[in-house]
Amino acid sequence: MRGNPEAHRMIAPGTLAGVLELMAAEPGEWTPIAGGTELMVAHAAGRLTAQKLVSLWGIPDLRFIETRPESIIVGGGATFRDLRAHADISTHLPLLAKAASWIGSIANQSRATLGGNLVNGSPAADSSPALLVYDAEIELVSVRGNRRIPYATFHTGYKRNMMAADELLYAVHIPLRFGQHRQYLRKVGTRHAMAVAKVALAATALVDGGLISEVRLAAASLAAFPTRLFQTENALRGKPIAPETIQSARQVLLAEAKPIDDIRSTAKYRKGVAANLLEEFLLELRLEGSPK
Ligand SMILES: Cc1cc2nc3c(=O)[nH]c(=O)nc-3n(C[C@H](O)[C@H](O)[C@H](O)COP(=O)(O)OP(=O)(O)OC[C@H]3O[C@@H](n4cnc5c(N)ncnc54)[C@H](O)[C@@H]3O)c2cc1C
């Protein structure tokens, strides 16, 4: 059943300070709304329980992309269209640029924000695997100040995270140290565009002297929230890219992955596809060596 607009109140203070003061005055009472591409779908379906909405749309302090010598900082209010249009993102963070191109349609990308994608916390969120293998950090803000945490620790359960009730996702810090790494991102869905991932795998790796010296793996739709595959990484680090290494890494991934059955796919299919994606990445790594 469609939601009733009169059941909700929305205000737009227009500044970051105004939003934070409101959220501090009544913690948990005000739900931020950025592009609204998650919340408006919930409203249309009659599932929007939040009664008080505070708009983040158009606040310049949240919508920015800043390149520094060591990192790129993306404001929580930057849209996926902003990310796709930014030359430094496509040059230095190709996995994030690729993920941005997958989000919904062009119209959707003009509203959908990076902050909304991460805070919504879908296990299938397209931006998450890339940010996990890039070792991104999340910067949260409230009237109490700012704090930074590794993105790998942000999600705590299905659509749950460790933000306090008065905090906003201010920015995502992405280090620029993966230029020499082989980088991989592949999403398997029903079709190329406008499809939620059945499974996605991101990877970065370095090969040194024939051995995998560094490797990071992250997946969408293999657990209750987007996750790094630390056990599978451990099974690969220091190993040659030999058939035995690939086979044993596949087995570790199959044991580490905890996907669910849902309307889009089965857990068994998701695990099998994820193992195949891992093998594809490792074979590319063997063929091309490193650095790329
Ligand atoms: C047609 C359609 C297609 C889609 N396709 C995809 C897809 O292919 N891949 C994909 O990953 N997603 C997809 N989505 C989902 C959605 O577009 C994204 O998750 C988007 O990034 C959400 O951002 P938003 O700004 O619209 O979030 P909103 O709807 O405004 O908010 C989502 C959640 O985040 C919170 N929030 C937003 N910004 C902040 C902030 N800065 N700090 C704290 N909390 C915040 C809100 O309170 C809310 O809980 C699709 C949605 C639609 C409607």
mmCIF file of C-alpha atoms and ligand atoms in Angstrom:
data_model
loop_
_atom_site.group_PDB
_atom_site.id
_atom_site.type_symbol
_atom_site.label_atom_id
_atom_site.label_comp_id
_atom_site.label_asym_id
_atom_site.label_seq_id
_atom_site.Cartn_x
_atom_site.Cartn_y
_atom_site.Cartn_z
ATOM 1 C CA MET A 1 0.000 0.000 0.000
ATOM 2 C CA ARG A 2 1.262 3.494 -0.895
ATOM 3 C CA GLY A 3 2.502 5.702 1.947
ATOM 4 C CA ASN A 4 0.548 8.743 3.055
ATOM 5 C CA PRO A 5 2.602 11.977 2.586
ATOM 6 C CA GLU A 6 0.739 13.578 5.486
ATOM 7 C CA ALA A 7 2.252 11.025 7.850
ATOM 8 C CA HIS A 8 5.681 12.606 7.318
ATOM 9 C CA ARG A 9 7.235 15.986 7.916
ATOM 10 C CA MET A 10 10.379 17.117 6.081
ATOM 11 C CA ILE A 11 12.559 20.120 6.706
ATOM 12 C CA ALA A 12 15.628 21.359 4.874
ATOM 13 C CA PRO A 13 17.920 23.490 7.087
ATOM 14 C CA GLY A 14 20.232 24.005 4.073
ATOM 15 C CA THR A 15 23.480 23.830 6.043
ATOM 16 C CA LEU A 16 25.428 20.982 7.617
ATOM 17 C CA ALA A 17 25.473 22.781 10.977
ATOM 18 C CA GLY A 18 21.682 23.206 10.862
ATOM 19 C CA VAL A 19 21.145 19.496 10.206
ATOM 20 C CA LEU A 20 23.562 18.434 12.955
ATOM 21 C CA GLU A 21 21.965 20.745 15.530
ATOM 22 C CA LEU A 22 18.543 19.348 14.771
ATOM 23 C CA MET A 23 19.802 15.755 15.034
ATOM 24 C CA ALA A 24 21.599 16.537 18.316
ATOM 25 C CA ALA A 25 18.507 18.160 19.834
ATOM 26 C CA GLU A 26 16.363 15.076 19.232
ATOM 27 C CA PRO A 27 18.684 12.090 18.651
ATOM 28 C CA GLY A 28 17.039 9.322 16.624
ATOM 29 C CA GLU A 29 13.961 11.413 15.842
ATOM 30 C CA TRP A 30 15.185 12.845 12.524
ATOM 31 C CA THR A 31 16.001 10.620 9.567
ATOM 32 C CA PRO A 32 18.372 12.146 7.027
ATOM 33 C CA ILE A 33 17.224 12.003 3.413
ATOM 34 C CA ALA A 34 19.783 12.652 0.671
ATOM 35 C CA GLY A 35 18.824 11.635 -2.887
ATOM 36 C CA GLY A 36 15.787 9.773 -1.558
ATOM 37 C CA THR A 37 16.196 6.871 -3.991
ATOM 38 C CA GLU A 38 15.938 4.350 -1.138
ATOM 39 C CA LEU A 39 13.585 6.254 1.156
ATOM 40 C CA MET A 40 11.110 7.309 -1.544
ATOM 41 C CA VAL A 41 10.833 3.708 -2.756
ATOM 42 C CA ALA A 42 10.101 2.718 0.856
ATOM 43 C CA HIS A 43 7.512 5.516 1.059
ATOM 44 C CA ALA A 44 5.849 4.443 -2.177
ATOM 45 C CA ALA A 45 5.593 0.911 -0.817
ATOM 46 C CA GLY A 46 4.133 2.111 2.505
ATOM 47 C CA ARG A 47 7.264 0.946 4.376
ATOM 48 C CA LEU A 48 8.659 4.333 5.445
ATOM 49 C CA THR A 49 8.333 4.394 9.227
ATOM 50 C CA ALA A 50 10.340 7.617 9.781
ATOM 51 C CA GLN A 51 7.983 10.495 10.529
ATOM 52 C CA LYS A 52 10.525 13.325 10.609
ATOM 53 C CA LEU A 53 12.869 13.714 7.651
ATOM 54 C CA VAL A 54 15.740 16.186 7.403
ATOM 55 C CA SER A 55 17.046 16.901 3.926
ATOM 56 C CA LEU A 56 20.745 16.730 3.065
ATOM 57 C CA TRP A 57 20.148 17.483 -0.609
ATOM 58 C CA GLY A 58 22.049 20.483 -1.964
ATOM 59 C CA ILE A 59 24.237 21.028 1.102
ATOM 60 C CA PRO A 60 27.622 22.013 -0.417
ATOM 61 C CA ASP A 61 29.603 20.855 2.647
ATOM 62 C CA LEU A 62 28.501 17.278 1.908
ATOM 63 C CA ARG A 63 28.693 17.273 -1.889
ATOM 64 C CA PHE A 64 32.357 17.447 -2.903
ATOM 65 C CA ILE A 65 35.224 15.416 -4.309
ATOM 66 C CA GLU A 66 38.696 16.520 -3.223
ATOM 67 C CA THR A 67 41.984 15.102 -4.498
ATOM 68 C CA ARG A 68 44.966 15.231 -2.152
ATOM 69 C CA PRO A 69 48.465 13.792 -2.725
ATOM 70 C CA GLU A 70 47.711 10.670 -0.638
ATOM 71 C CA SER A 71 43.962 10.232 -1.022
ATOM 72 C CA ILE A 72 40.712 11.219 -2.641
ATOM 73 C CA ILE A 73 37.963 12.372 -0.290
ATOM 74 C CA VAL A 74 34.382 11.985 -1.461
ATOM 75 C CA GLY A 75 31.636 13.808 0.439
ATOM 76 C CA GLY A 76 28.725 11.689 1.616
ATOM 77 C CA GLY A 77 26.412 13.838 -0.513
ATOM 78 C CA ALA A 78 28.330 13.307 -3.788
ATOM 79 C CA THR A 79 26.148 11.545 -6.332
ATOM 80 C CA PHE A 80 27.186 8.635 -8.516
ATOM 81 C CA ARG A 81 26.939 10.998 -11.459
ATOM 82 C CA ASP A 82 29.477 13.281 -9.711
ATOM 83 C CA LEU A 83 31.771 10.260 -9.296
ATOM 84 C CA ARG A 84 31.422 9.206 -12.940
ATOM 85 C CA ALA A 85 32.150 12.731 -14.161
ATOM 86 C CA HIS A 86 35.304 13.225 -12.074
ATOM 87 C CA ALA A 87 38.533 12.574 -13.987
ATOM 88 C CA ASP A 88 40.552 11.689 -10.856
ATOM 89 C CA ILE A 89 38.063 8.991 -9.902
ATOM 90 C CA SER A 90 38.316 7.237 -13.279
ATOM 91 C CA THR A 91 42.105 7.671 -13.382
ATOM 92 C CA HIS A 92 43.001 6.652 -9.834
ATOM 93 C CA LEU A 93 40.012 4.659 -8.578
ATOM 94 C CA PRO A 94 38.792 2.706 -11.624
ATOM 95 C CA LEU A 95 36.859 0.179 -9.539
ATOM 96 C CA LEU A 96 34.797 2.946 -7.919
ATOM 97 C CA ALA A 97 34.176 4.560 -11.331
ATOM 98 C CA LYS A 98 33.000 1.196 -12.674
ATOM 99 C CA ALA A 99 30.721 0.598 -9.680
ATOM 100 C CA ALA A 100 29.237 4.111 -10.075
ATOM 101 C CA SER A 101 28.348 3.326 -13.692
ATOM 102 C CA TRP A 102 26.321 0.300 -12.521
ATOM 103 C CA ILE A 103 23.965 2.164 -10.140
ATOM 104 C CA GLY A 104 20.438 2.073 -11.544
ATOM 105 C CA SER A 105 19.855 4.370 -14.511
ATOM 106 C CA ILE A 106 21.364 7.752 -15.422
ATOM 107 C CA ALA A 107 18.388 9.456 -13.751
ATOM 108 C CA ASN A 108 18.996 7.415 -10.621
ATOM 109 C CA GLN A 109 22.720 8.249 -10.627
ATOM 110 C CA SER A 110 21.863 11.963 -10.627
ATOM 111 C CA ARG A 111 20.141 11.627 -7.239
ATOM 112 C CA ALA A 112 21.698 8.565 -5.587
ATOM 113 C CA THR A 113 24.511 9.525 -3.187
ATOM 114 C CA LEU A 114 27.514 7.576 -2.002
ATOM 115 C CA GLY A 115 26.525 8.243 1.624
ATOM 116 C CA GLY A 116 23.013 6.914 1.019
ATOM 117 C CA ASN A 117 24.359 3.769 -0.628
ATOM 118 C CA LEU A 118 26.673 2.988 2.313
ATOM 119 C CA VAL A 119 24.309 3.943 5.144
ATOM 120 C CA ASN A 120 21.444 2.004 3.579
ATOM 121 C CA GLY A 121 23.825 -0.944 3.848
ATOM 122 C CA SER A 122 22.338 -3.371 1.359
ATOM 123 C CA PRO A 123 24.471 -6.539 1.099
ATOM 124 C CA ALA A 124 24.286 -5.968 -2.677
ATOM 125 C CA ALA A 125 25.349 -2.270 -2.655
ATOM 126 C CA ASP A 126 27.448 -1.651 -5.743
ATOM 127 C CA SER A 127 29.936 0.823 -4.271
ATOM 128 C CA SER A 128 30.890 -1.314 -1.266
ATOM 129 C CA PRO A 129 33.239 -4.018 -2.676
ATOM 130 C CA ALA A 130 35.424 -1.400 -4.415
ATOM 131 C CA LEU A 131 35.677 0.738 -1.264
ATOM 132 C CA LEU A 132 36.532 -2.327 0.831
ATOM 133 C CA VAL A 133 39.473 -3.386 -1.361
ATOM 134 C CA TYR A 134 40.695 0.216 -1.523
ATOM 135 C CA ASP A 135 40.914 0.260 2.327
ATOM 136 C CA ALA A 136 38.550 3.243 2.485
ATOM 137 C CA GLU A 137 37.817 5.037 5.741
ATOM 138 C CA ILE A 138 34.510 6.599 6.716
ATOM 139 C CA GLU A 139 34.395 10.028 8.368
ATOM 140 C CA LEU A 140 31.369 10.599 10.581
ATOM 141 C CA VAL A 141 30.290 13.997 11.865
ATOM 142 C CA SER A 142 28.057 15.257 14.670
ATOM 143 C CA VAL A 143 27.947 18.325 16.912
ATOM 144 C CA ARG A 144 30.402 16.376 19.089
ATOM 145 C CA GLY A 145 33.027 16.445 16.314
ATOM 146 C CA ASN A 146 34.371 14.183 13.571
ATOM 147 C CA ARG A 147 35.723 10.630 13.794
ATOM 148 C CA ARG A 148 37.207 8.248 11.226
ATOM 149 C CA ILE A 149 36.803 4.494 11.111
ATOM 150 C CA PRO A 150 37.882 1.813 8.620
ATOM 151 C CA TYR A 151 35.012 1.120 6.220
ATOM 152 C CA ALA A 152 35.609 -2.620 6.830
ATOM 153 C CA THR A 153 34.237 -2.117 10.387
ATOM 154 C CA PHE A 154 31.289 0.153 9.481
ATOM 155 C CA HIS A 155 28.602 -2.473 8.842
ATOM 156 C CA THR A 156 27.623 -4.492 11.905
ATOM 157 C CA GLY A 157 24.699 -6.585 10.595
ATOM 158 C CA TYR A 158 21.983 -6.621 7.960
ATOM 159 C CA LYS A 159 21.352 -2.918 7.230
ATOM 160 C CA ARG A 160 22.986 -1.996 10.542
ATOM 161 C CA ASN A 161 26.072 0.124 11.107
ATOM 162 C CA MET A 162 27.993 1.718 13.923
ATOM 163 C CA MET A 163 26.818 5.338 13.417
ATOM 164 C CA ALA A 164 25.329 7.037 16.477
ATOM 165 C CA ALA A 165 21.809 8.491 16.242
ATOM 166 C CA ASP A 166 23.114 12.058 15.942
ATOM 167 C CA GLU A 167 25.803 11.321 13.339
ATOM 168 C CA LEU A 168 25.963 11.750 9.576
ATOM 169 C CA LEU A 169 28.264 10.109 7.078
ATOM 170 C CA TYR A 170 30.381 13.131 6.223
ATOM 171 C CA ALA A 171 32.929 11.678 3.786
ATOM 172 C CA VAL A 172 34.764 8.639 2.469
ATOM 173 C CA HIS A 173 38.580 8.783 2.413
ATOM 174 C CA ILE A 174 40.159 6.552 -0.230
ATOM 175 C CA PRO A 175 43.947 6.138 -0.155
ATOM 176 C CA LEU A 176 45.818 6.442 -3.459
ATOM 177 C CA ARG A 177 48.207 3.524 -3.013
ATOM 178 C CA PHE A 178 46.809 0.930 -5.386
ATOM 179 C CA GLY A 179 48.118 2.289 -8.706
ATOM 180 C CA GLN A 180 50.599 -0.580 -9.067
ATOM 181 C CA HIS A 181 48.064 -3.249 -8.073
ATOM 182 C CA ARG A 182 46.158 -5.458 -10.442
ATOM 183 C CA GLN A 183 42.520 -4.403 -9.914
ATOM 184 C CA TYR A 184 39.376 -6.403 -10.608
ATOM 185 C CA LEU A 185 35.617 -5.854 -10.182
ATOM 186 C CA ARG A 186 32.856 -7.941 -11.661
ATOM 187 C CA LYS A 187 29.134 -8.023 -10.885
ATOM 188 C CA VAL A 188 26.874 -10.870 -11.893
ATOM 189 C CA GLY A 189 23.228 -9.884 -12.158
ATOM 190 C CA THR A 190 20.182 -10.670 -14.224
ATOM 191 C CA ARG A 191 21.247 -8.105 -16.814
ATOM 192 C CA HIS A 192 23.888 -5.409 -17.210
ATOM 193 C CA ALA A 193 21.882 -2.333 -16.118
ATOM 194 C CA MET A 194 19.166 -1.793 -13.480
ATOM 195 C CA ALA A 195 19.916 -5.113 -11.809
ATOM 196 C CA VAL A 196 20.769 -5.836 -8.186
ATOM 197 C CA ALA A 197 23.916 -7.965 -7.837
ATOM 198 C CA LYS A 198 23.377 -11.696 -7.364
ATOM 199 C CA VAL A 199 27.033 -11.569 -6.430
ATOM 200 C CA ALA A 200 29.974 -9.203 -7.022
ATOM 201 C CA LEU A 201 33.668 -9.571 -6.322
ATOM 202 C CA ALA A 202 36.347 -6.873 -6.092
ATOM 203 C CA ALA A 203 40.053 -7.548 -5.774
ATOM 204 C CA THR A 204 43.410 -5.796 -5.687
ATOM 205 C CA ALA A 205 46.719 -7.680 -5.667
ATOM 206 C CA LEU A 206 50.454 -7.393 -6.166
ATOM 207 C CA VAL A 207 52.707 -10.199 -7.379
ATOM 208 C CA ASP A 208 56.361 -10.060 -6.397
ATOM 209 C CA GLY A 209 58.895 -12.680 -7.499
ATOM 210 C CA GLY A 210 56.093 -14.964 -8.647
ATOM 211 C CA LEU A 211 54.352 -14.852 -5.253
ATOM 212 C CA ILE A 212 51.179 -13.002 -4.280
ATOM 213 C CA SER A 213 52.631 -10.427 -1.899
ATOM 214 C CA GLU A 214 49.464 -8.395 -1.290
ATOM 215 C CA VAL A 215 45.827 -9.255 -1.900
ATOM 216 C CA ARG A 216 42.478 -7.764 -0.902
ATOM 217 C CA LEU A 217 39.132 -9.356 -1.740
ATOM 218 C CA ALA A 218 35.614 -8.083 -1.046
ATOM 219 C CA ALA A 219 32.176 -9.241 -2.078
ATOM 220 C CA ALA A 220 28.596 -8.100 -2.383
ATOM 221 C CA SER A 221 25.722 -10.495 -1.634
ATOM 222 C CA LEU A 222 27.919 -13.126 0.051
ATOM 223 C CA ALA A 223 26.909 -12.200 3.619
ATOM 224 C CA ALA A 224 24.410 -10.065 5.538
ATOM 225 C CA PHE A 225 26.444 -6.991 4.603
ATOM 226 C CA PRO A 226 29.290 -6.193 2.171
ATOM 227 C CA THR A 227 32.424 -7.863 3.505
ATOM 228 C CA ARG A 228 36.160 -8.367 3.033
ATOM 229 C CA LEU A 229 37.080 -12.026 2.517
ATOM 230 C CA PHE A 230 39.957 -12.098 5.006
ATOM 231 C CA GLN A 231 40.240 -15.901 5.230
ATOM 232 C CA THR A 232 40.496 -16.278 1.462
ATOM 233 C CA GLU A 233 43.066 -13.477 1.362
ATOM 234 C CA ASN A 234 45.139 -15.329 3.988
ATOM 235 C CA ALA A 235 44.994 -18.492 1.869
ATOM 236 C CA LEU A 236 46.535 -16.581 -1.064
ATOM 237 C CA ARG A 237 49.116 -14.309 0.549
ATOM 238 C CA GLY A 238 52.704 -15.485 -0.073
ATOM 239 C CA LYS A 239 51.610 -18.208 -2.502
ATOM 240 C CA PRO A 240 52.477 -18.699 -6.188
ATOM 241 C CA ILE A 241 49.530 -18.449 -8.603
ATOM 242 C CA ALA A 242 49.558 -22.185 -9.257
ATOM 243 C CA PRO A 243 46.565 -24.479 -9.906
ATOM 244 C CA GLU A 244 46.796 -25.858 -6.322
ATOM 245 C CA THR A 245 46.693 -22.321 -4.879
ATOM 246 C CA ILE A 246 43.615 -21.498 -6.950
ATOM 247 C CA GLN A 247 41.852 -24.703 -5.948
ATOM 248 C CA SER A 248 42.561 -24.284 -2.241
ATOM 249 C CA ALA A 249 41.529 -20.581 -2.344
ATOM 250 C CA ARG A 250 38.245 -21.603 -3.985
ATOM 251 C CA GLN A 251 37.601 -24.034 -1.103
ATOM 252 C CA VAL A 252 38.386 -21.394 1.541
ATOM 253 C CA LEU A 253 36.039 -18.907 -0.173
ATOM 254 C CA LEU A 254 33.246 -21.510 -0.310
ATOM 255 C CA ALA A 255 33.615 -22.022 3.456
ATOM 256 C CA GLU A 256 33.962 -18.289 4.247
ATOM 257 C CA ALA A 257 30.984 -17.102 2.174
ATOM 258 C CA LYS A 258 27.652 -16.940 4.052
ATOM 259 C CA PRO A 259 25.107 -15.906 1.400
ATOM 260 C CA ILE A 260 21.362 -16.381 1.681
ATOM 261 C CA ASP A 261 18.667 -17.760 -0.614
ATOM 262 C CA ASP A 262 16.359 -14.981 -1.820
ATOM 263 C CA ILE A 263 14.196 -14.036 -4.782
ATOM 264 C CA ARG A 264 17.244 -13.143 -6.872
ATOM 265 C CA SER A 265 19.323 -16.269 -6.380
ATOM 266 C CA THR A 266 20.262 -19.216 -4.183
ATOM 267 C CA ALA A 267 23.110 -19.371 -1.689
ATOM 268 C CA LYS A 268 24.599 -22.311 -3.606
ATOM 269 C CA TYR A 269 24.631 -20.402 -6.904
ATOM 270 C CA ARG A 270 26.136 -17.311 -5.255
ATOM 271 C CA LYS A 271 28.969 -19.326 -3.710
ATOM 272 C CA GLY A 272 29.751 -21.111 -6.972
ATOM 273 C CA VAL A 273 29.779 -17.882 -8.971
ATOM 274 C CA ALA A 274 31.965 -16.123 -6.381
ATOM 275 C CA ALA A 275 34.512 -18.970 -6.546
ATOM 276 C CA ASN A 276 34.495 -18.707 -10.361
ATOM 277 C CA LEU A 277 35.061 -14.929 -10.176
ATOM 278 C CA LEU A 278 37.976 -15.490 -7.807
ATOM 279 C CA GLU A 279 39.483 -18.021 -10.208
ATOM 280 C CA GLU A 280 38.997 -15.607 -13.121
ATOM 281 C CA PHE A 281 40.832 -12.873 -11.209
ATOM 282 C CA LEU A 282 43.709 -15.211 -10.269
ATOM 283 C CA LEU A 283 44.086 -16.448 -13.836
ATOM 284 C CA GLU A 284 44.238 -12.839 -15.071
ATOM 285 C CA LEU A 285 46.827 -12.137 -12.406
ATOM 286 C CA ARG A 286 48.911 -15.128 -13.567
ATOM 287 C CA LEU A 287 48.678 -14.140 -17.226
ATOM 288 C CA GLU A 288 49.535 -10.498 -16.755
ATOM 289 C CA GLY A 289 51.795 -10.692 -13.722
ATOM 290 C CA SER A 290 52.206 -7.554 -11.671
ATOM 291 C CA PRO A 291 52.447 -4.608 -11.653
ATOM 292 C CA LYS A 292 49.824 -3.638 -14.178
HETATM 293 C C1 LIG B 1 15.420 2.357 -9.729
HETATM 294 C C2 LIG B 1 16.522 2.151 -8.716
HETATM 295 C C3 LIG B 1 17.676 1.479 -9.115
HETATM 296 C C4 LIG B 1 18.704 1.272 -8.188
HETATM 297 N N1 LIG B 1 19.834 0.603 -8.602
HETATM 298 C C5 LIG B 1 20.854 0.409 -7.729
HETATM 299 C C6 LIG B 1 22.031 -0.301 -8.143
HETATM 300 O O1 LIG B 1 22.165 -0.736 -9.284
HETATM 301 N N2 LIG B 1 23.018 -0.480 -7.218
HETATM 302 C C7 LIG B 1 22.921 -0.012 -5.948
HETATM 303 O O2 LIG B 1 23.852 -0.192 -5.156
HETATM 304 N N3 LIG B 1 21.808 0.667 -5.531
HETATM 305 C C8 LIG B 1 20.787 0.878 -6.382
HETATM 306 N N4 LIG B 1 19.644 1.542 -5.982
HETATM 307 C C9 LIG B 1 19.542 1.989 -4.596
HETATM 308 C C10 LIG B 1 19.875 3.475 -4.332
HETATM 309 O O3 LIG B 1 19.749 4.266 -5.496
HETATM 310 C C11 LIG B 1 21.283 3.654 -3.751
HETATM 311 O O4 LIG B 1 21.451 2.894 -2.580
HETATM 312 C C12 LIG B 1 21.602 5.123 -3.458
HETATM 313 O O5 LIG B 1 23.000 5.288 -3.400
HETATM 314 C C13 LIG B 1 20.953 5.649 -2.180
HETATM 315 O O6 LIG B 1 21.355 7.007 -2.028
HETATM 316 P P1 LIG B 1 20.286 8.146 -1.690
HETATM 317 O O7 LIG B 1 21.071 9.401 -1.526
HETATM 318 O O8 LIG B 1 19.199 8.159 -2.680
HETATM 319 O O9 LIG B 1 19.778 7.599 -0.289
HETATM 320 P P2 LIG B 1 18.429 7.994 0.589
HETATM 321 O O10 LIG B 1 17.281 7.281 0.015
HETATM 322 O O11 LIG B 1 18.330 9.501 0.645
HETATM 323 O O12 LIG B 1 18.877 7.446 1.972
HETATM 324 C C14 LIG B 1 19.196 6.068 2.150
HETATM 325 C C15 LIG B 1 19.595 5.837 3.611
HETATM 326 O O13 LIG B 1 20.819 6.478 3.919
HETATM 327 C C16 LIG B 1 20.642 7.449 4.956
HETATM 328 N N5 LIG B 1 21.544 8.550 4.591
HETATM 329 C C17 LIG B 1 21.661 9.115 3.367
HETATM 330 N N6 LIG B 1 22.710 9.963 3.356
HETATM 331 C C18 LIG B 1 23.251 9.936 4.605
HETATM 332 C C19 LIG B 1 24.373 10.579 5.233
HETATM 333 N N7 LIG B 1 25.207 11.424 4.559
HETATM 334 N N8 LIG B 1 24.639 10.322 6.542
HETATM 335 C C20 LIG B 1 23.829 9.463 7.237
HETATM 336 N N9 LIG B 1 22.785 8.813 6.698
HETATM 337 C C21 LIG B 1 22.497 9.044 5.397
HETATM 338 C C22 LIG B 1 19.170 7.759 5.002
HETATM 339 O O14 LIG B 1 18.751 8.162 6.296
HETATM 340 C C23 LIG B 1 18.579 6.399 4.607
HETATM 341 O O15 LIG B 1 18.579 5.544 5.741
HETATM 342 C C24 LIG B 1 18.582 1.761 -6.857
HETATM 343 C C25 LIG B 1 17.419 2.438 -6.467
HETATM 344 C C26 LIG B 1 16.403 2.634 -7.391
HETATM 345 C C27 LIG B 1 15.164 3.365 -6.955
#
